[in-house]
N, CA, C and O atoms as a printed pandas DataFrame, in Angstrom:
     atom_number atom_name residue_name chain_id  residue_number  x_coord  y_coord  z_coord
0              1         N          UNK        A               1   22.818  -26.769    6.564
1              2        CA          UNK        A               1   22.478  -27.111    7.902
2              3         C          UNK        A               1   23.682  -27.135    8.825
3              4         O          UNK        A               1   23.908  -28.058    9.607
4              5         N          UNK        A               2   24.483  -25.995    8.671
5              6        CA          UNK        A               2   25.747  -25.935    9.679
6              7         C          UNK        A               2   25.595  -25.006   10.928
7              8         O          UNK        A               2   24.834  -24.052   10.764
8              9         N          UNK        A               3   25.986  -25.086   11.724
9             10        CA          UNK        A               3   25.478  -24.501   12.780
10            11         C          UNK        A               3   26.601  -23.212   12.700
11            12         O          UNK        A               3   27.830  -23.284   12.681
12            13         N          UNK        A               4   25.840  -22.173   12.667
13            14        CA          UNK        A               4   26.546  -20.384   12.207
14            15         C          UNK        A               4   27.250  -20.128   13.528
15            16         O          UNK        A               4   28.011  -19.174   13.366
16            17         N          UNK        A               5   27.295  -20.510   14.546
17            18        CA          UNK        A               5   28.307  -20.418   15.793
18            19         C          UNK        A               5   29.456  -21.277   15.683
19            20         O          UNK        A               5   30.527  -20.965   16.204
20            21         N          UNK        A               6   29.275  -22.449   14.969
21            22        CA          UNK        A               6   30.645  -23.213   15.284
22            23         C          UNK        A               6   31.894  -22.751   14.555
23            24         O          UNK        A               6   32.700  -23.622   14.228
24            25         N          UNK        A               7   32.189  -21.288   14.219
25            26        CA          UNK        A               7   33.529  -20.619   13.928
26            27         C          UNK        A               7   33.662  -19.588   14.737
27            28         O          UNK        A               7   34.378  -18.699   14.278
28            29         N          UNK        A               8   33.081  -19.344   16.109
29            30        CA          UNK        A               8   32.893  -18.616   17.332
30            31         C          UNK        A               8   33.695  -19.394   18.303
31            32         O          UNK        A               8   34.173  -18.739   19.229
32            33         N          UNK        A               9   33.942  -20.703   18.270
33            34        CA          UNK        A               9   34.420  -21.832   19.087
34            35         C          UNK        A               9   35.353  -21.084   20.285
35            36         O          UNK        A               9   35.409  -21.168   21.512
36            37         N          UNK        A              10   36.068  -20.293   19.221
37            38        CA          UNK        A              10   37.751  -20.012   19.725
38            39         C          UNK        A              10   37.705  -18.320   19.765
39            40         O          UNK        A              10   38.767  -17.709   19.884
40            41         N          UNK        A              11   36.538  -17.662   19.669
41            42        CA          UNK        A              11   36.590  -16.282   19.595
42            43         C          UNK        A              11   36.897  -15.486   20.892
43            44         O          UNK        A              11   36.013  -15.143   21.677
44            45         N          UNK        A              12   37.635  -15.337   20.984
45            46        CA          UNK        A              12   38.339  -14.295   22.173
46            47         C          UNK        A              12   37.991  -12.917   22.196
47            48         O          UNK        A              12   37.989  -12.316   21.122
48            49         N          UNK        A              13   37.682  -12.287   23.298
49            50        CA          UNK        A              13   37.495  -10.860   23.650
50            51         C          UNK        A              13   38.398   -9.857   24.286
51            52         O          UNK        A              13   38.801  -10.237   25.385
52            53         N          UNK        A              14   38.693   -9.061   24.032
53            54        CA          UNK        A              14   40.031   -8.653   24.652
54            55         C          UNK        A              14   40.313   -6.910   24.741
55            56         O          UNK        A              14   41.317   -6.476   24.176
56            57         N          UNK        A              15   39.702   -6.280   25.221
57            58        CA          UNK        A              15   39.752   -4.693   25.279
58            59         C          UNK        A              15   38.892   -4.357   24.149
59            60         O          UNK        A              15   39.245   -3.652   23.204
60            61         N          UNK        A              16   37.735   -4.903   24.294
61            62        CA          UNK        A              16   36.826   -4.595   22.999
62            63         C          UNK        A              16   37.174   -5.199   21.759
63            64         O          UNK        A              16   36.281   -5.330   20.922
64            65         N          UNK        A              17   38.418   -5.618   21.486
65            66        CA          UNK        A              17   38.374   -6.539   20.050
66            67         C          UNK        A              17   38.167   -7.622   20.169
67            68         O          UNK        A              17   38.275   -8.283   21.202
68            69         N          UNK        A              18   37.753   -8.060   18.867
69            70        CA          UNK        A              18   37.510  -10.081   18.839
70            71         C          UNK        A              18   38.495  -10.386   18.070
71            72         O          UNK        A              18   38.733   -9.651   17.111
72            73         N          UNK        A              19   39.027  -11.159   18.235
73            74        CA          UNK        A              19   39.595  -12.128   17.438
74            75         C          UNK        A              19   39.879  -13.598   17.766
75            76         O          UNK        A              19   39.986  -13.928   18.947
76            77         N          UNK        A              20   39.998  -14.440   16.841
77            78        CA          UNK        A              20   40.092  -15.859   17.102
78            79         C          UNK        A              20   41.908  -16.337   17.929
79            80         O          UNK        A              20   43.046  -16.029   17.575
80            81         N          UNK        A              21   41.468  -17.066   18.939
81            82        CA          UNK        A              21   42.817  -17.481   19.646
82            83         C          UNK        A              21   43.679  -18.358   18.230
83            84         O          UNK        A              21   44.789  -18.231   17.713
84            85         N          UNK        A              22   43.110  -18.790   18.112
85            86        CA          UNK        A              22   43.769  -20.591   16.747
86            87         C          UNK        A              22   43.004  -21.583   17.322
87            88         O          UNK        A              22   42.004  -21.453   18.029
88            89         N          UNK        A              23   43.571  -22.597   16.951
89            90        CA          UNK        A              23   42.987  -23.713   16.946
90            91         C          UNK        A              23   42.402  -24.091   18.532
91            92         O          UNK        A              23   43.000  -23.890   19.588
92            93         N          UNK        A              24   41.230  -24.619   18.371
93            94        CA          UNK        A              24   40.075  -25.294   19.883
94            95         C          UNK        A              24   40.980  -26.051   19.848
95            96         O          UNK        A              24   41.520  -25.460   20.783
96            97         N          UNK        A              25   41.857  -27.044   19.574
97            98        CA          UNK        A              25   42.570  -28.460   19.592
98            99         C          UNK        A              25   43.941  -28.424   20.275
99           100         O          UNK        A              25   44.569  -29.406   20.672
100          101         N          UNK        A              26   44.287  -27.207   20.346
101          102        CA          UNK        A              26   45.617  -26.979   21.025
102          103         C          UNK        A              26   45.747  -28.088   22.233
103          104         O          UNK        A              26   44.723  -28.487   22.786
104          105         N          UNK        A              27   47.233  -28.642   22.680
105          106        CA          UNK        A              27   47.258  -29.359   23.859
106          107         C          UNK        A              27   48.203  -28.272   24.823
107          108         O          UNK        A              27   48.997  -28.739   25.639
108          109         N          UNK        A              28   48.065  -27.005   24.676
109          110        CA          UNK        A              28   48.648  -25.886   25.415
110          111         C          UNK        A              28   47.305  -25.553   25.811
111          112         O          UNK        A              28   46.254  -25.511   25.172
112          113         N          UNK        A              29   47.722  -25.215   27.606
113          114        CA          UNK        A              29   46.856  -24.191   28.445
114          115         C          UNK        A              29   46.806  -22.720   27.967
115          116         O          UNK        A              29   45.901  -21.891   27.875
116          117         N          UNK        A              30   48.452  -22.720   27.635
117          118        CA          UNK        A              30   48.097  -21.107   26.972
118          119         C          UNK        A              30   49.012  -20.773   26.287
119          120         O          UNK        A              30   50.106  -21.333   26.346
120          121         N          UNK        A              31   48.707  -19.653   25.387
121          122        CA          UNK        A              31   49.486  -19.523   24.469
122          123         C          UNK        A              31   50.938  -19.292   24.482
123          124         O          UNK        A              31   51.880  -19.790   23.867
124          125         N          UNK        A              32   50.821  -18.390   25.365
125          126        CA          UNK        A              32   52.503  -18.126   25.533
126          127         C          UNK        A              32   53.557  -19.249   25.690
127          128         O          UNK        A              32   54.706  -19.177   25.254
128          129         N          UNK        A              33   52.981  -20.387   26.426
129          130        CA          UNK        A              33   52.830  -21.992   26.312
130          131         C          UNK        A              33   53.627  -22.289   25.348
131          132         O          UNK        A              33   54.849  -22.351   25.217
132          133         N          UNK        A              34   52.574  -22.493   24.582
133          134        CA          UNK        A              34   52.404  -22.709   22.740
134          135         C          UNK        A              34   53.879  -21.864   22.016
135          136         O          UNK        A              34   54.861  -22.335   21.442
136          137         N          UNK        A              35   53.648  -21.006   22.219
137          138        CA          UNK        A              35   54.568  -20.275   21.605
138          139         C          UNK        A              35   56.191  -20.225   21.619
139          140         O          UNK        A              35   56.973  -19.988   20.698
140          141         N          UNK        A              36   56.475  -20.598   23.291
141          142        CA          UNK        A              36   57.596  -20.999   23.657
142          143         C          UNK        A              36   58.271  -21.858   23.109
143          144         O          UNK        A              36   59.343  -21.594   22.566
144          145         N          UNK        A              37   57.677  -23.216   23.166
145          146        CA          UNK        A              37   57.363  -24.574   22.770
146          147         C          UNK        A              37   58.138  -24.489   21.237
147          148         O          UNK        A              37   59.315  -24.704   20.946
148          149         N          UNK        A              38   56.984  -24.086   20.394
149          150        CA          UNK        A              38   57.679  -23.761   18.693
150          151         C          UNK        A              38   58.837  -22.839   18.962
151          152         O          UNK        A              38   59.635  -23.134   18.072
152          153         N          UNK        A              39   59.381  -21.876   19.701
153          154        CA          UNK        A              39   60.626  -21.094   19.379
154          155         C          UNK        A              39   61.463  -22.225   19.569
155          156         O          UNK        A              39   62.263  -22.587   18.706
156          157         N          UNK        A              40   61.283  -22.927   20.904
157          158        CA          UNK        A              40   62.404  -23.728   21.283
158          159         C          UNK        A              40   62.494  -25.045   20.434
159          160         O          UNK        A              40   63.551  -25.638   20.646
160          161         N          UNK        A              41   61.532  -25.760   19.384
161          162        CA          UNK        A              41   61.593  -26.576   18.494
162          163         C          UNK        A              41   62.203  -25.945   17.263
163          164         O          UNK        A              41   63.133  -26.447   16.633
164          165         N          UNK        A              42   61.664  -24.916   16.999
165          166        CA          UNK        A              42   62.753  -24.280   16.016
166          167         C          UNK        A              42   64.343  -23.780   16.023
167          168         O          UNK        A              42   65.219  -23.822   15.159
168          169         N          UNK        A              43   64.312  -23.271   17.437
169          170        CA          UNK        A              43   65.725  -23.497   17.684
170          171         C          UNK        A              43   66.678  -24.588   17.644
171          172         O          UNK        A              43   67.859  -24.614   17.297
172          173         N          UNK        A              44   65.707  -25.697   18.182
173          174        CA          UNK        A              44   66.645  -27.141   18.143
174          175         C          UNK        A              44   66.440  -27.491   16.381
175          176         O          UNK        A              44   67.487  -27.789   15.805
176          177         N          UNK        A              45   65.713  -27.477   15.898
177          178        CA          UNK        A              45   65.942  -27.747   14.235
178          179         C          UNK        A              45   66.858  -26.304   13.804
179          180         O          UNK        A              45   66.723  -26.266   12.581
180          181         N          UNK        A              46   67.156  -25.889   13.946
181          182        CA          UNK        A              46   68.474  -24.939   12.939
182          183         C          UNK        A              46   69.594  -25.155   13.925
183          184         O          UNK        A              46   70.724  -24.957   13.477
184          185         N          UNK        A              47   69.497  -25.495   15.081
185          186        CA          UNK        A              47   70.733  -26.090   15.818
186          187         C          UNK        A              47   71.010  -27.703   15.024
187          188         O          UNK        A              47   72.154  -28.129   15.183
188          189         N          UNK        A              48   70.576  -28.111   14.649
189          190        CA          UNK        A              48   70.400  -29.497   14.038
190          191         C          UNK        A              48   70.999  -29.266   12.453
191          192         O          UNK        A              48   72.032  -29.761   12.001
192          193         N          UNK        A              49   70.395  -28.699   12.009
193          194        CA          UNK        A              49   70.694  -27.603   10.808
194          195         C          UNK        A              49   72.409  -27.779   10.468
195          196         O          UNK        A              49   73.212  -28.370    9.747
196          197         N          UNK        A              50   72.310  -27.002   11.336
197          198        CA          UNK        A              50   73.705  -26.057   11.373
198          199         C          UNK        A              50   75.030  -26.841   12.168
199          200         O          UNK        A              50   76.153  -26.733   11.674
200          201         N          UNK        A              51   74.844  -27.530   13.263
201          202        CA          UNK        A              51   75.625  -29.369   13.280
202          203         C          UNK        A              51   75.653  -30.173   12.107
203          204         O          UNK        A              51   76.758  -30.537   11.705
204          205         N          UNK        A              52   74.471  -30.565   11.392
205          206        CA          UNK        A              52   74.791  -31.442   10.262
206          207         C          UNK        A              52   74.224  -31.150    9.349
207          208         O          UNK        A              52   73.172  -31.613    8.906
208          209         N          UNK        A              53   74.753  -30.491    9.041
209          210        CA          UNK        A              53   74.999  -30.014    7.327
210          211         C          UNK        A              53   76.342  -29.283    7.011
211          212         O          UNK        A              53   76.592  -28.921    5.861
């Protein structure tokens, strides 16, 4: 009794392909957002890294 749409949530359309964005839960407007965000957290952890160690 699961409802067969709720893995559609996040399905994106885009020049005729589908594919899923990620997660409905994101607290990013948009991805590129998102994406920035983790380069620049990963940058500061191997900058962190690489200071102490």
């Amino acid at each position: 009794m699961t409802d067969t749409r709720s893995q559609d949530i996040d399905l994106q359309e885009e020049a005729g392909a589908k594919f899923h964005r990620g997660s409905a839960l994101s607290i990013f407007k948009s991805d590129r957002r998102e994406d920035f965000m983790a380069l620049l957290l990963a940058l500061l952890i191997a900058l962190g890294v690489y200071l102490f160690v």
